[in-house]
Amino acid sequence: MKMSVAGFVILIICFISFFFSISRSAGDTLNATQSLKDGDTIVSAEGSFEMGFFPPGKSEKRYVGIWYNKIATGTVVWVANRDIPLNDSSGVLKFSGQGDLVLVNGTNNIIWSSRLSRSATNPVARLLDTGNLVVGDVNGDDPENLLWQSFDYPGNTFLAGMKGGIDLRTGLERVLTSWKSPDDPSVGEYSNRLHPGGVPQILLWKGSVLRFRSGPWNGLWFSGMPNLKPNQIYTSEFVFNDTEIYYKYELINSSVVARIELTPDGALQGYIWVHRTQEWNLYIGASMDDCNRYALCGAHGSCNINNSPACGCLKGFIPKLPEEWAAADWSNGCVRKVSLDCREGEDFLKYSGIKLPDTRQSWYNKTMKLEECKRVCLKNCSCTAYANMDIRGGGSGCILWFNDLIDIRQYNENGQDIYIRLAASEIAAYRSSKGKERVRKIIILVLSFAIVLLGLFLIFVILKRRKKFRRKGAVVLNRGQEVPEERETDDLELPLFDFATLTDATGYFLMSNMLGQGGFGSVYKAWRLFNEESFIELIDESVKDSCNIAEVLRSVHVGLLCVQQSPEDRPSMSTVVLMLSSDIILPQPKKPGFYAERSLIGGDSSTGKQDTSSTNEVTVTLLEPR
Ligand SMILES: *[C@@H]1O[C@H](CO)[C@@H](O)[C@H](O)[C@H]1NC(C)=O
Ligand SMILES: *[C@@H]1O[C@H](CO)[C@@H](O)[C@H](O)[C@H]1NC(C)=O
Ligand SMILES: *[C@@H]1O[C@H](CO)[C@@H](O)[C@H](O)[C@H]1NC(C)=O
Ligand SMILES: *[C@@H]1O[C@H](CO)[C@@H](O)[C@H](O)[C@H]1NC(C)=O
Ligand SMILES: *[C@@H]1O[C@H](CO)[C@@H](O)[C@H](O)[C@H]1NC(C)=O
Ligand SMILES: *[C@@H]1O[C@H](CO)[C@@H](O)[C@H](O)[C@H]1NC(C)=O
Ligand SMILES: *[C@@H]1O[C@H](CO)[C@@H](O)[C@H](O)[C@H]1NC(C)=O
């Protein structure tokens, strides 16, 4: 077999160029004398990310970008020439004479440049395993040796370790912007930026229209983004000082692959790579619900996604335009029932479970305590509300609002307290209605407690019957043996807390469980209130429209009699029926039982604590229906 010289030369050339291309894609750096042609790539040291030329989606245009290398190949996290694509594969990435990283097309026209803040004599670009492309000067004397990094110019992807926000010294703003479409990485309609005014918040814009507001940072997460709560996957950091304002997250396990993307249709979505399925798994489903739409309910409106319609007015406020409001046009929001006049008696009403209103115009003090915060707000006639800045450790810091309260959301959990200024007459009205509300809750509580007792009683009776039955069976089987005679019990008596007989595990479990939840503290409280004259007065006002007061009072009364300490004081079941269905005069309830006995039952400290401070109000709200 003969090989021509020409053939041999071609083979050699192929060999050399093959080796050449291998060596091109091997490194993680690009230095001043090297260049990256279309088809070449550089790969980060551990192989996590790769940089080179690519066409996005179905597009035929070419871009320089960074994408995942080992997994999810094709998921691009950063693009250099987003708005100016290359028409062909003639592009080259290299360093300019000034040390800028530049992308040139076939006729050597610069179509993208890193624009360094200062020139570099011997620049080197390195692709890190975080997905960050950094440019440093080998000869520079800057210890940090950082002239430029792609993390400072994010596209649609927010990676772990990136800072989203503003460097107040340089004015550099790191903004997330959506792609136009999966085929077009040019800057789309949506942008996600940290607003530095007032108390900083993240704002999501569609063009110049504000679509979503994160709310201020509460020390652990953004007020309106409870899905960023501390968790097992990543830690969050929010820095807000004189030099920088930014949000950043770091993955707790560095082998986890995660990214947050601002999609072309404006959704902020967090993904985690699942190796098993080889797919991105959505873990922050920021599919915007209605209440996330900025100012959906207008000024002084409050959005609750569990309500229908979702919009309501804050307590003390009424729809500004009632007809439009009724027709689901909430944009004009709500106005005060009674306007403020800054006279004596004005005060603040507490609203809980809130996403704090827009803080772009707010004043803050990071160290002030809540009492001082209130004092400062009360002193200034134009101050409309105040709240803690940081919810950690019982709360600290102070935020003040001076104008309309916009974009409030109500959460079932993870919300925050805000104190809103109301006129003196409104405050008085809500204070008394709050009292009524509490009485209503106590009534519900006592009634439900009585029902639980009834249930327990039935369980007890059934258990006893079963026991009796089993014993009778034993008599049949062991004829001749002596069987202790069954003591006759009157099942209609109420031997509720006879622990000697109630030994069955189920019964005991129920009993201790019920008592462990502080239910009895509340019953004790109900009894105390019952004995106060004011109790009757309050009931009279609160429920006179909806039900028969005498009946309610009687139910509470009977409920209290059922939980008397001494068995003789407890009515039998038949008596209970009689008491509820007739007008017989009821004995005055004494202090409820178990209140004193509890320490004998549950030895655990949490119940013991409630024991001593029966005045605390927590127990009442525990049973509040959600
Ligand atoms: C750039 O890297 C190549 C290959 O490692 C090396 O030969 C060359 O000297 C380097 N140039 C500079 C300016 O460091
Ligand atoms: C791509 O082609 C268009 C139209 O021919 C031209 O205007 C544009 O400058 C080209 N872009 C680049 C980067 O060469
Ligand atoms: C390079 O870009 C310039 C300016 O955009 C354009 O005029 C020129 O035609 C482009 N060259 C190629 C080969 O696309
Ligand atoms: C602001 O916070 C950053 C990050 O913690 C820190 O490096 C910087 O020194 C702080 N600046 C001031 C003025 O405290
Ligand atoms: C991190 O994740 C990897 C892969 O999921 C797992 O094998 C490893 O045990 C994890 N490491 C820690 C410290 O949890
Ligand atoms: C914040 O409040 C504290 C306590 O009242 C005060 O000492 C401090 O000067 C205030 N800081 C600012 C910036 O107003
Ligand atoms: C009330 O607060 C506003 C906003 O901070 C301020 O402009 C105004 O001077 C304050 N008024 C008084 C009386 O302190």
PDB file of N, CA, C and O and ligand atoms in Angstrom, residues 88 105-107 109, ligand 3:
ATOM      1  N   ASP A  88     -22.574  34.860  11.475  1.00  0.00           N
ATOM      2  CA  ASP A  88     -21.881  33.662  10.997  1.00  0.00           C
ATOM      3  C   ASP A  88     -20.894  33.181  12.057  1.00  0.00           C
ATOM      4  O   ASP A  88     -20.877  33.694  13.175  1.00  0.00           O
ATOM      5  N   ASN A 105     -16.155  40.580  14.865  1.00  0.00           N
ATOM      6  CA  ASN A 105     -16.739  39.761  13.799  1.00  0.00           C
ATOM      7  C   ASN A 105     -15.701  39.552  12.699  1.00  0.00           C
ATOM      8  O   ASN A 105     -14.531  39.935  12.847  1.00  0.00           O
ATOM      9  N   GLY A 106     -16.125  38.971  11.583  1.00  0.00           N
ATOM     10  CA  GLY A 106     -15.206  38.572  10.525  1.00  0.00           C
ATOM     11  C   GLY A 106     -14.368  39.711   9.963  1.00  0.00           C
ATOM     12  O   GLY A 106     -13.251  39.494   9.493  1.00  0.00           O
ATOM     13  N   THR A 107     -14.901  40.938  10.014  1.00  0.00           N
ATOM     14  CA  THR A 107     -14.141  42.072   9.483  1.00  0.00           C
ATOM     15  C   THR A 107     -13.485  42.884  10.608  1.00  0.00           C
ATOM     16  O   THR A 107     -13.172  44.050  10.445  1.00  0.00           O
ATOM     17  N   ASN A 109     -14.595  44.081  13.330  1.00  0.00           N
ATOM     18  CA  ASN A 109     -15.330  45.149  14.024  1.00  0.00           C
ATOM     19  C   ASN A 109     -15.692  44.644  15.426  1.00  0.00           C
ATOM     20  O   ASN A 109     -16.190  43.524  15.568  1.00  0.00           O
TER      21      ASN A 109
HETATM   22  C1  LIG B   3     -19.045  43.265  11.094  1.00  0.00           C
HETATM   23  O1  LIG B   3     -19.800  44.285  11.746  1.00  0.00           O
HETATM   24  C2  LIG B   3     -19.880  45.490  11.035  1.00  0.00           C
HETATM   25  C3  LIG B   3     -20.586  46.488  11.874  1.00  0.00           C
HETATM   26  O2  LIG B   3     -21.681  45.907  12.506  1.00  0.00           O
HETATM   27  C4  LIG B   3     -20.564  45.237   9.703  1.00  0.00           C
HETATM   28  O3  LIG B   3     -20.574  46.421   8.949  1.00  0.00           O
HETATM   29  C5  LIG B   3     -19.819  44.143   8.924  1.00  0.00           C
HETATM   30  O4  LIG B   3     -20.496  43.809   7.741  1.00  0.00           O
HETATM   31  C6  LIG B   3     -19.699  42.900   9.783  1.00  0.00           C
HETATM   32  N1  LIG B   3     -18.885  41.910   9.103  1.00  0.00           N
HETATM   33  C7  LIG B   3     -19.321  40.643   8.939  1.00  0.00           C
HETATM   34  C8  LIG B   3     -18.343  39.705   8.244  1.00  0.00           C
HETATM   35  O5  LIG B   3     -20.409  40.282   9.283  1.00  0.00           O
END
